[in-house]
CSV table of C-alpha atoms and ligand atoms in Angstrom, one decimal:
chain,number,residue,atom,x,y,z
A,13,UNK,CA,124.9,51.7,108.5
A,14,UNK,CA,126.6,49.7,105.6
A,15,UNK,CA,129.8,47.7,106.1
A,16,UNK,CA,132.2,47.1,103.3
A,17,UNK,CA,135.2,44.7,104.3
A,18,UNK,CA,138.3,44.0,102.4
A,19,UNK,CA,137.8,47.1,100.3
A,20,UNK,CA,141.3,46.6,99.1
A,21,UNK,CA,140.6,43.9,96.9
A,22,UNK,CA,137.7,45.8,95.0
A,23,UNK,CA,138.4,48.8,93.0
A,24,UNK,CA,136.9,51.5,95.1
A,25,UNK,CA,133.7,51.3,93.1
A,26,UNK,CA,131.7,52.8,95.9
A,27,UNK,CA,128.3,53.7,95.8
A,28,UNK,CA,128.1,56.9,98.3
A,29,UNK,CA,125.2,56.0,100.1
A,30,UNK,CA,127.6,53.6,102.0
A,31,UNK,CA,128.4,55.4,105.4
A,32,UNK,CA,130.9,53.2,107.2
A,33,UNK,CA,133.9,51.7,105.3
A,34,UNK,CA,136.3,49.0,107.5
A,35,UNK,CA,139.4,48.2,106.0
A,36,UNK,CA,140.2,44.9,108.3
A,37,UNK,CA,143.2,43.4,107.4
A,38,UNK,CA,146.8,42.8,109.1
A,39,UNK,CA,148.0,46.3,110.3
A,40,UNK,CA,150.6,46.5,107.2
A,41,UNK,CA,147.8,45.9,104.5
A,42,UNK,CA,145.0,47.7,106.2
A,43,UNK,CA,147.2,51.0,106.7
A,44,UNK,CA,148.5,50.6,103.2
A,45,UNK,CA,144.7,49.8,102.1
A,46,UNK,CA,143.7,53.1,103.7
A,47,UNK,CA,146.7,55.1,102.4
A,48,UNK,CA,145.4,54.0,98.8
A,49,UNK,CA,141.5,54.7,99.8
A,50,UNK,CA,142.6,58.2,100.5
A,51,UNK,CA,144.6,58.8,97.3
A,52,UNK,CA,141.7,57.2,95.4
A,53,UNK,CA,139.0,59.9,97.1
A,54,UNK,CA,141.4,63.0,96.4
A,55,UNK,CA,140.1,64.4,99.5
A,56,UNK,CA,136.6,64.2,98.4
A,57,UNK,CA,135.2,61.9,101.1
A,58,UNK,CA,131.5,62.9,101.7
A,59,UNK,CA,131.1,64.0,105.3
A,60,UNK,CA,128.8,61.3,106.3
A,61,UNK,CA,131.5,58.4,105.1
A,62,UNK,CA,133.2,57.2,107.9
A,63,UNK,CA,136.3,55.2,107.3
A,64,UNK,CA,137.4,52.2,110.0
A,65,UNK,CA,140.7,50.8,109.8
A,66,UNK,CA,141.2,47.6,111.8
A,67,UNK,CA,144.2,45.4,113.0
A,68,UNK,CA,143.9,42.1,114.3
A,69,UNK,CA,146.4,40.4,116.6
A,70,UNK,CA,145.2,36.6,116.9
A,71,UNK,CA,148.3,35.9,119.3
A,72,UNK,CA,148.5,38.0,122.1
A,73,UNK,CA,147.6,41.5,123.8
A,74,UNK,CA,150.7,43.7,123.7
A,75,UNK,CA,151.8,45.9,126.0
A,76,UNK,CA,150.2,49.8,126.4
A,77,UNK,CA,152.9,51.3,124.7
A,78,UNK,CA,152.4,49.2,121.6
A,79,UNK,CA,149.0,49.7,121.7
A,80,UNK,CA,149.3,53.4,122.0
A,81,UNK,CA,151.8,53.1,118.9
A,82,UNK,CA,149.1,50.8,117.2
A,83,UNK,CA,146.3,53.0,117.6
A,84,UNK,CA,148.6,56.1,116.3
A,85,UNK,CA,149.5,54.4,113.1
A,86,UNK,CA,146.0,53.3,112.3
A,87,UNK,CA,145.1,57.0,113.0
A,88,UNK,CA,147.7,58.3,110.9
A,89,UNK,CA,146.5,56.2,108.0
A,90,UNK,CA,143.1,58.3,107.8
A,91,UNK,CA,140.9,56.4,110.1
A,92,UNK,CA,137.6,58.1,111.5
A,93,UNK,CA,137.3,55.4,113.5
A,94,UNK,CA,140.4,53.3,114.9
A,95,UNK,CA,139.9,49.4,115.5
A,96,UNK,CA,141.7,46.8,117.0
A,97,UNK,CA,141.3,43.5,118.3
A,98,UNK,CA,143.8,41.3,120.3
A,99,UNK,CA,144.0,38.2,121.8
A,100,UNK,CA,143.2,37.4,125.9
A,101,UNK,CA,145.9,34.9,127.0
A,102,UNK,CA,144.6,36.5,130.5
A,103,UNK,CA,141.6,38.5,131.4
A,104,UNK,CA,144.2,41.1,133.0
A,105,UNK,CA,145.0,41.6,129.0
A,106,UNK,CA,141.7,43.6,128.8
A,107,UNK,CA,143.0,46.2,131.6
A,108,UNK,CA,145.5,47.2,128.9
A,109,UNK,CA,142.8,47.7,126.3
A,110,UNK,CA,140.3,49.6,128.6
A,111,UNK,CA,143.4,51.7,129.1
A,112,UNK,CA,143.4,52.7,125.8
A,113,UNK,CA,140.1,52.7,124.9
A,114,UNK,CA,139.3,55.4,127.5
A,115,UNK,CA,141.9,57.8,126.9
A,116,UNK,CA,141.8,57.8,123.1
A,117,UNK,CA,141.2,61.1,121.5
A,118,UNK,CA,139.5,59.5,118.0
A,119,UNK,CA,136.3,56.9,118.4
A,120,UNK,CA,137.8,53.5,118.8
A,121,UNK,CA,136.9,49.8,118.8
A,122,UNK,CA,139.2,48.2,121.1
A,123,UNK,CA,138.0,44.5,121.8
A,124,UNK,CA,139.6,41.5,123.1
A,125,UNK,CA,138.9,38.2,121.6
A,126,UNK,CA,138.6,34.8,123.5
A,127,UNK,CA,136.4,34.0,126.8
A,128,UNK,CA,139.2,35.6,128.7
A,129,UNK,CA,138.3,39.1,126.7
A,130,UNK,CA,134.3,39.1,127.3
A,131,UNK,CA,134.9,42.0,129.6
A,132,UNK,CA,136.0,44.2,126.7
A,133,UNK,CA,133.1,43.3,124.6
A,134,UNK,CA,130.2,44.1,127.2
A,135,UNK,CA,132.0,47.0,129.2
A,136,UNK,CA,132.5,49.0,125.9
A,137,UNK,CA,130.5,52.0,126.7
A,138,UNK,CA,131.7,52.0,130.2
A,139,UNK,CA,135.7,52.7,128.9
A,140,UNK,CA,134.9,54.6,125.8
A,141,UNK,CA,134.4,52.3,123.0
A,142,UNK,CA,132.6,53.5,119.8
A,143,UNK,CA,130.7,50.1,119.3
A,144,UNK,CA,130.6,46.2,120.2
A,145,UNK,CA,129.7,43.0,118.2
A,146,UNK,CA,127.3,40.6,118.6
A,147,UNK,CA,126.4,37.8,116.9
A,148,UNK,CA,122.7,36.9,115.8
A,149,UNK,CA,123.2,33.3,116.3
A,150,UNK,CA,125.2,31.5,118.9
A,151,UNK,CA,128.4,29.9,117.9
A,152,UNK,CA,128.3,31.8,114.5
A,153,UNK,CA,131.4,34.1,115.2
A,154,UNK,CA,133.5,36.4,113.2
A,155,UNK,CA,135.7,36.7,115.9
A,156,UNK,CA,136.4,34.4,119.4
A,157,UNK,CA,134.7,35.2,122.2
A,158,UNK,CA,131.7,37.4,120.9
A,159,UNK,CA,128.4,37.0,122.7
A,160,UNK,CA,125.4,36.9,120.7
A,161,UNK,CA,123.4,40.2,120.5
A,162,UNK,CA,120.8,38.8,122.7
A,163,UNK,CA,122.9,38.2,125.3
A,164,UNK,CA,124.4,41.9,125.0
A,165,UNK,CA,121.1,43.2,125.6
A,166,UNK,CA,119.1,41.0,127.7
A,167,UNK,CA,121.7,39.3,129.6
A,168,UNK,CA,124.3,42.1,130.5
A,169,UNK,CA,121.7,45.0,129.9
A,170,UNK,CA,124.2,46.6,127.2
A,171,UNK,CA,121.8,49.7,126.6
A,172,UNK,CA,122.0,50.6,130.2
A,173,UNK,CA,125.9,50.8,130.1
A,174,UNK,CA,127.2,53.9,131.3
A,175,UNK,CA,130.6,55.4,132.1
A,176,UNK,CA,129.8,55.2,135.7
A,177,UNK,CA,128.0,51.9,136.0
A,178,UNK,CA,129.6,49.6,138.8
A,179,UNK,CA,130.8,46.0,137.7
A,180,UNK,CA,130.2,42.9,139.6
A,181,UNK,CA,131.1,39.6,138.5
A,182,UNK,CA,131.7,35.7,139.3
A,183,UNK,CA,135.4,34.6,139.0
A,184,UNK,CA,135.6,30.8,138.1
A,185,UNK,CA,137.0,28.6,136.0
A,186,UNK,CA,135.0,27.0,134.1
A,187,UNK,CA,132.4,30.0,134.7
A,188,UNK,CA,130.4,30.0,131.5
A,189,UNK,CA,127.7,27.9,132.9
A,190,UNK,CA,127.6,30.3,135.6
A,191,UNK,CA,123.7,31.7,136.0
A,192,UNK,CA,124.5,34.2,138.5
A,193,UNK,CA,124.8,37.0,135.8
A,194,UNK,CA,121.4,36.3,134.7
A,195,UNK,CA,120.1,36.5,138.4
A,196,UNK,CA,121.7,39.9,139.2
A,197,UNK,CA,121.3,41.6,136.0
A,198,UNK,CA,117.7,40.9,136.2
A,199,UNK,CA,117.6,42.1,139.5
A,200,UNK,CA,119.6,45.3,138.8
A,201,UNK,CA,117.7,46.3,135.9
A,202,UNK,CA,114.2,45.8,138.1
A,203,UNK,CA,115.2,48.1,140.7
A,204,UNK,CA,117.2,50.3,138.4
A,205,UNK,CA,120.7,49.9,140.1
A,206,UNK,CA,123.4,50.8,138.0
A,207,UNK,CA,125.8,48.0,137.6
A,208,UNK,CA,126.4,45.3,135.5
A,209,UNK,CA,127.3,41.2,136.3
A,210,UNK,CA,129.8,39.3,134.2
A,211,UNK,CA,131.2,36.1,133.8
A,212,UNK,CA,135.0,36.7,134.4
A,213,UNK,CA,137.2,33.6,133.4
A,214,UNK,CA,139.8,33.8,136.0
A,215,UNK,CA,143.4,32.0,136.1
A,216,UNK,CA,145.3,33.8,138.3
A,217,UNK,CA,143.3,35.6,141.4
A,218,UNK,CA,145.8,37.5,143.2
A,219,UNK,CA,146.8,39.0,139.2
A,220,UNK,CA,142.9,39.7,138.8
A,221,UNK,CA,142.7,41.7,141.8
A,222,UNK,CA,146.0,43.4,141.6
A,223,UNK,CA,144.9,44.6,137.9
A,224,UNK,CA,141.0,45.6,139.0
A,225,UNK,CA,141.7,47.4,141.8
A,226,UNK,CA,139.8,50.7,141.1
A,227,UNK,CA,136.6,51.2,142.6
A,228,UNK,CA,134.6,51.0,139.3
A,229,UNK,CA,135.2,47.0,140.1
A,230,UNK,CA,133.0,46.6,143.2
A,231,UNK,CA,132.1,43.3,143.8
A,232,UNK,CA,132.8,40.1,143.0
A,233,UNK,CA,131.0,36.6,143.6
A,234,UNK,CA,133.6,33.6,143.7
A,235,UNK,CA,133.4,30.0,142.5
A,236,UNK,CA,135.2,26.7,141.6
A,237,UNK,CA,138.3,26.9,142.1
A,238,UNK,CA,139.1,30.0,143.7
A,239,UNK,CA,137.6,30.3,146.9
A,240,UNK,CA,140.5,30.0,148.8
A,241,UNK,CA,143.0,31.9,146.6
A,242,UNK,CA,140.4,34.9,147.1
A,243,UNK,CA,140.2,34.6,150.7
A,244,UNK,CA,144.0,35.1,150.8
A,245,UNK,CA,143.6,38.3,148.6
A,246,UNK,CA,141.2,40.0,150.8
A,247,UNK,CA,142.6,42.8,153.0
A,248,UNK,CA,139.7,41.4,155.7
A,249,UNK,CA,138.1,38.6,156.2
A,250,UNK,CA,134.9,37.8,158.6
A,251,UNK,CA,135.4,35.5,161.2
A,252,UNK,CA,132.9,32.9,159.2
A,253,UNK,CA,134.8,32.9,156.1
A,254,UNK,CA,138.1,32.8,158.1
A,255,UNK,CA,136.9,29.3,159.6
A,256,UNK,CA,135.9,28.0,156.6
A,257,UNK,CA,138.6,28.6,155.1
A,258,UNK,CA,137.3,30.1,151.4
A,259,UNK,CA,135.2,33.0,150.6
A,260,UNK,CA,132.3,33.2,148.2
A,261,UNK,CA,131.8,37.0,148.2
A,262,UNK,CA,134.7,39.9,147.9
A,263,UNK,CA,133.4,43.5,148.4
A,264,UNK,CA,135.5,46.6,147.6
A,265,UNK,CA,134.8,49.1,150.7
A,266,UNK,CA,134.7,53.0,149.9
A,267,UNK,CA,138.0,53.2,151.1
A,268,UNK,CA,139.3,50.5,148.4
A,269,UNK,CA,140.0,47.4,150.8
A,270,UNK,CA,138.9,44.3,150.0
A,271,UNK,CA,136.5,42.4,152.0
A,272,UNK,CA,135.6,38.5,151.9
A,273,UNK,CA,132.8,36.7,153.4
A,274,UNK,CA,131.1,33.2,152.9
A,275,UNK,CA,127.6,32.9,152.2
A,276,UNK,CA,127.6,29.4,150.9
A,277,UNK,CA,127.2,28.7,154.7
A,278,UNK,CA,124.0,30.1,155.2
A,279,UNK,CA,122.6,29.5,151.8
A,280,UNK,CA,123.3,25.7,152.1
A,281,UNK,CA,122.4,24.9,155.7
A,282,UNK,CA,119.1,27.0,155.5
A,283,UNK,CA,118.1,25.3,152.7
A,284,UNK,CA,119.0,21.8,154.2
A,285,UNK,CA,117.3,22.9,157.4
A,286,UNK,CA,114.3,23.8,155.5
A,287,UNK,CA,114.2,20.1,153.8
A,288,UNK,CA,114.3,18.6,157.2
A,289,UNK,CA,111.7,20.8,158.9
A,290,UNK,CA,109.5,19.6,156.0
A,291,UNK,CA,110.0,16.2,157.1
A,292,UNK,CA,108.9,17.0,160.5
A,293,UNK,CA,106.3,19.0,159.7
A,294,UNK,CA,108.0,22.3,160.8
A,295,UNK,CA,107.9,21.3,164.3
A,296,UNK,CA,111.5,21.5,166.1
A,297,UNK,CA,110.9,23.7,168.2
A,298,UNK,CA,114.1,26.3,168.6
A,299,UNK,CA,116.9,23.7,168.1
A,300,UNK,CA,117.9,23.0,164.5
A,301,UNK,CA,116.8,19.8,163.0
A,302,UNK,CA,120.4,19.3,161.9
A,303,UNK,CA,121.2,18.6,166.1
A,304,UNK,CA,122.8,15.2,166.8
A,305,UNK,CA,122.3,13.9,162.9
A,306,UNK,CA,125.3,12.6,161.5
A,307,UNK,CA,125.7,14.5,158.2
A,308,UNK,CA,128.5,13.3,155.4
A,309,UNK,CA,130.1,15.9,153.5
A,310,UNK,CA,132.0,14.4,149.9
A,311,UNK,CA,134.5,16.9,149.4
A,312,UNK,CA,136.6,19.3,150.9
A,313,UNK,CA,136.8,22.1,148.9
A,314,UNK,CA,135.1,25.5,149.4
A,315,UNK,CA,131.5,24.4,149.6
A,316,UNK,CA,132.5,21.4,151.7
A,317,UNK,CA,134.2,23.5,154.4
A,318,UNK,CA,131.4,25.6,154.3
A,319,UNK,CA,129.2,23.0,155.0
A,320,UNK,CA,130.9,20.9,157.5
A,321,UNK,CA,131.5,24.1,159.4
A,322,UNK,CA,127.7,25.2,159.0
A,323,UNK,CA,126.4,21.7,160.2
A,324,UNK,CA,129.0,21.5,162.9
A,325,UNK,CA,127.3,24.7,164.2
A,326,UNK,CA,124.3,23.2,164.4
A,327,UNK,CA,125.1,20.5,166.3
A,328,UNK,CA,125.5,17.7,163.9
A,329,UNK,CA,128.4,15.2,163.7
A,330,UNK,CA,130.3,15.6,160.8
A,331,UNK,CA,131.9,12.7,158.3
A,332,UNK,CA,134.0,13.8,155.3
A,333,UNK,CA,134.7,11.9,152.1
A,334,UNK,CA,137.1,13.4,149.3
A,335,UNK,CA,139.0,12.1,146.4
A,336,UNK,CA,142.1,13.3,148.2
A,337,UNK,CA,142.1,11.8,151.4
A,338,UNK,CA,144.6,14.1,153.4
A,339,UNK,CA,142.1,17.0,152.6
A,340,UNK,CA,139.3,15.2,154.4
A,341,UNK,CA,141.3,14.5,157.0
A,342,UNK,CA,142.3,18.1,157.5
A,343,UNK,CA,138.8,19.3,157.3
A,344,UNK,CA,137.6,16.4,159.4
A,345,UNK,CA,140.5,17.4,162.1
A,346,UNK,CA,139.2,21.1,161.8
A,347,UNK,CA,135.5,20.3,162.8
A,348,UNK,CA,136.2,17.2,165.0
A,349,UNK,CA,134.9,14.9,162.6
A,350,UNK,CA,135.9,11.6,160.9
A,351,UNK,CA,137.7,11.4,157.8
A,352,UNK,CA,137.2,8.6,154.8
A,353,UNK,CA,138.2,8.1,151.2
A,354,UNK,CA,136.0,8.1,148.5
A,355,UNK,CA,135.8,4.6,147.9
A,356,UNK,CA,134.9,4.0,151.6
A,357,UNK,CA,131.4,6.0,151.1
A,358,UNK,CA,129.6,3.2,149.7
A,359,UNK,CA,130.2,1.0,152.6
A,360,UNK,CA,129.7,3.6,155.0
A,361,UNK,CA,126.7,3.2,157.6
A,362,UNK,CA,127.4,3.9,161.2
A,363,UNK,CA,123.6,4.1,161.3
A,364,UNK,CA,120.4,4.8,159.6
A,365,UNK,CA,118.7,8.3,158.9
A,366,UNK,CA,122.0,10.1,158.0
A,367,UNK,CA,122.2,13.0,155.9
A,368,UNK,CA,124.6,13.5,153.0
A,369,UNK,CA,125.8,16.6,150.9
A,370,UNK,CA,127.7,16.5,147.7
A,371,UNK,CA,130.1,19.4,147.4
A,372,UNK,CA,132.2,18.0,144.4
A,373,UNK,CA,131.3,18.6,140.8
A,374,UNK,CA,130.4,15.2,140.2
A,375,UNK,CA,127.3,15.0,138.1
A,376,UNK,CA,127.4,18.7,137.1
A,377,UNK,CA,126.6,19.2,133.4
A,378,UNK,CA,128.3,17.9,131.0
A,379,UNK,CA,129.3,14.7,132.9
A,380,UNK,CA,125.4,14.0,134.1
A,381,UNK,CA,125.6,10.6,134.3
A,382,UNK,CA,128.3,10.8,137.0
A,383,UNK,CA,127.5,10.0,140.8
A,384,UNK,CA,129.7,10.1,143.5
A,385,UNK,CA,127.9,7.2,145.6
A,386,UNK,CA,126.3,3.9,144.8
A,387,UNK,CA,122.3,4.1,144.8
A,388,UNK,CA,122.2,1.0,147.3
A,389,UNK,CA,124.3,3.3,149.8
A,390,UNK,CA,121.4,6.2,149.6
A,391,UNK,CA,118.8,4.2,151.7
A,392,UNK,CA,121.1,4.7,154.6
A,393,UNK,CA,120.2,8.5,154.3
A,394,UNK,CA,117.1,10.3,155.3
A,395,UNK,CA,118.0,13.7,153.2
A,396,UNK,CA,120.3,14.4,150.4
A,397,UNK,CA,121.6,17.4,149.4
A,398,UNK,CA,123.5,18.0,146.3
A,399,UNK,CA,125.7,21.4,145.5
A,400,UNK,CA,125.8,21.0,141.7
A,401,UNK,CA,122.7,23.0,140.1
A,402,UNK,CA,123.5,22.4,136.6
A,403,UNK,CA,121.6,20.3,136.2
A,404,UNK,CA,119.0,21.0,138.9
A,405,UNK,CA,118.0,17.2,139.5
A,406,UNK,CA,121.4,15.2,139.2
A,407,UNK,CA,121.9,11.6,139.2
A,408,UNK,CA,122.6,11.4,142.9
A,409,UNK,CA,119.3,13.2,143.4
A,410,UNK,CA,117.1,11.0,141.4
A,411,UNK,CA,118.6,7.8,142.9
A,412,UNK,CA,118.2,9.3,146.4
A,413,UNK,CA,114.6,10.2,145.9
A,414,UNK,CA,113.9,6.6,144.5
A,415,UNK,CA,115.9,5.5,147.3
A,416,UNK,CA,113.2,7.3,149.6
A,417,UNK,CA,115.6,10.0,150.7
A,418,UNK,CA,114.3,13.9,150.9
A,419,UNK,CA,116.0,15.6,148.3
A,420,UNK,CA,117.6,19.2,148.4
A,421,UNK,CA,118.6,20.6,144.9
A,422,UNK,CA,121.8,22.9,144.7
A,423,UNK,CA,119.8,25.5,143.0
A,424,UNK,CA,117.9,26.2,146.9
A,425,UNK,CA,121.9,26.7,148.1
A,426,UNK,CA,122.4,29.2,145.3
A,427,UNK,CA,119.4,31.3,145.5
A,428,UNK,CA,120.3,31.3,149.7
A,429,UNK,CA,123.9,32.6,149.0
A,430,UNK,CA,122.6,34.7,146.0
A,431,UNK,CA,120.3,36.8,148.6
A,432,UNK,CA,123.2,37.5,150.7
A,433,UNK,CA,125.3,38.5,148.0
A,434,UNK,CA,123.2,40.7,146.7
A,435,UNK,CA,122.4,42.9,149.9
A,436,UNK,CA,126.1,43.2,150.2
A,437,UNK,CA,126.7,44.1,146.6
A,438,UNK,CA,123.6,46.8,146.6
A,439,UNK,CA,122.7,47.9,150.2
A,440,UNK,CA,119.4,46.7,148.8
A,441,UNK,CA,117.4,43.8,150.2
A,442,UNK,CA,117.1,40.9,147.5
A,443,UNK,CA,114.0,40.5,145.6
A,444,UNK,CA,113.6,36.8,146.6
A,445,UNK,CA,110.4,35.9,144.6
A,446,UNK,CA,112.2,37.5,141.8
A,447,UNK,CA,114.9,35.3,142.3
A,448,UNK,CA,113.3,32.1,142.6
A,449,UNK,CA,111.3,32.8,139.2
A,450,UNK,CA,114.7,33.3,137.5
A,451,UNK,CA,116.1,30.2,138.8
A,452,UNK,CA,113.0,28.0,138.3
A,453,UNK,CA,113.4,28.5,134.1
B,523,NAP,P1,136.5,23.3,145.2
B,523,NAP,O1,137.0,24.3,146.2
B,523,NAP,O2,137.6,23.5,144.1
B,523,NAP,O3,136.3,21.8,145.8
B,523,NAP,C1,136.3,20.8,144.7
B,523,NAP,C2,135.7,19.8,145.6
B,523,NAP,O4,135.6,18.7,144.8
B,523,NAP,C3,137.2,19.6,146.2
B,523,NAP,O5,137.1,18.4,147.4
B,523,NAP,C4,137.9,18.1,145.0
B,523,NAP,O6,138.5,17.2,145.6
B,523,NAP,C5,136.4,17.5,144.6
B,523,NAP,N1,136.7,17.2,143.1
B,523,NAP,C6,136.7,17.8,141.9
B,523,NAP,N2,136.5,17.4,140.8
B,523,NAP,C7,136.4,15.9,141.2
B,523,NAP,C8,136.3,14.3,140.6
B,523,NAP,N3,136.3,14.1,139.6
B,523,NAP,N4,136.1,13.5,141.4
B,523,NAP,C9,136.1,13.4,142.8
B,523,NAP,N5,136.3,14.8,143.4
B,523,NAP,C10,136.3,15.6,142.8
B,523,NAP,O7,135.1,23.8,144.5
B,523,NAP,P2,133.8,24.3,145.3
B,523,NAP,O8,133.8,25.5,145.2
B,523,NAP,O9,133.7,23.5,146.8
B,523,NAP,O10,132.6,24.0,144.2
B,523,NAP,C11,132.6,22.2,144.6
B,523,NAP,C12,131.1,22.2,143.8
B,523,NAP,O11,130.0,22.9,144.6
B,523,NAP,C13,130.6,22.9,142.2
B,523,NAP,O12,130.1,21.8,141.3
B,523,NAP,C14,130.3,24.1,142.6
B,523,NAP,O13,129.3,24.3,141.2
B,523,NAP,C15,129.3,23.9,143.6
B,523,NAP,N6,128.5,24.8,144.2
B,523,NAP,C16,127.5,25.2,144.1
B,523,NAP,C17,126.9,26.0,145.0
B,523,NAP,C18,125.1,26.6,144.8
B,523,NAP,O14,125.0,27.5,145.2
B,523,NAP,N7,124.7,25.5,144.4
B,523,NAP,C19,127.8,26.9,145.7
B,523,NAP,C20,128.9,26.8,145.9
B,523,NAP,C21,129.4,25.6,145.0
B,523,NAP,P3,140.0,17.3,145.9
B,523,NAP,O15,140.5,17.7,147.1
B,523,NAP,O16,140.5,15.9,145.8
B,523,NAP,O17,140.8,18.1,144.7
């Protein structure tokens, strides 16, 4: 397929082997160019030649009615294929573009530019799009937000998408670093499950759920900073998530209701228990190896609450250290523990052999040289866990290992919480070995 751009600037000196001609200018000029082009052809356009007339709006995504008028004017200019690209100020802008694309009577390419518009590029086979755009090399884009062809085909399984493909994704901000799409999409493909899992850069959680309320949008993982806001959007929340005050997984039930749960809790606590059992050669009888231990949680957000609540359930004594002391106090009161400021953490040593769990984003890529606690203080801990999983071994974990502590990386929590979510999303058991292998690479 050959594409000729900005044909208006040339003199319509076309070799007829060219099959697809794109008139890409601002709307006014591309419509004018299309009219001039049709005049030039005098109705002699070969059957195999298709003309795309395209309009770009780099400022916003207009209301549906305006988009409908835009499509009509492009079509009236003689386009065989209508193309428009708008700018995403919010991920919900994409819904208006899907509405136009899915009802279009003419072949249509409808893209929403920017990271918030990614859905429009990946889901085009589901919502009636004629084609999408991918780049050959990361970063070398012709419009903001274009994924690479490699990502479209191998990460999002683009060639397998069809109108009844169910949509899943991780809501976060930032979210592009998340490895969840790789994990779920590879697993969906390996068992032939008709679903796709996306990065969803969300600013306003209630607006997102109110907009994407159809059964097409079947399930969501929720990450920083939206776990508490997502809970408030659920029609039902399981009792554990309610106690924690945060959900990391939201499922749309067949009756359309949103059900929230927290799988961080299971993933993190079982990874830490496994680490402690390794220290005790797996011999703790029926009781949890956490029972009676002093468990220090850094952070009081979604993951902090999950860890504090989970460790409390296993019989640990809890201390919470947080940047915002009032939040540490609030969570400590909830789990009957002690509250600390972050500054107090370095000198906090009521006993040796404590467990430390970082649940803040300190040390996360790209700020990999940051750490929440001094290396000297780490000598007081027998086990150190870090929820951060990019990089796999954070500075905190490296210094903890050097200080003699057992370390548990965040990737173990990530895999554990993902098993649970996968089973809720698909109804099938998670391919555990496959998950581990994917996360090792
Ligand atoms: P969240 O609800 O937004 O909570 C963030 C917490 O981190 C709050 O306590 C916040 O303190 C603190 N914080 C953020 N930036 C900080 C900074 N620069 N200095 C000191 N404290 C800071 O987020 P979340 O969902 O709990 O996630 C927290 C981290 O855990 C993220 O890195 C996330 O990727 C990771 N996580 C990993 C997994 C896994 O499977 N491994 C699962 C869930 C989360 P304030 O209260 O003062 O704002």
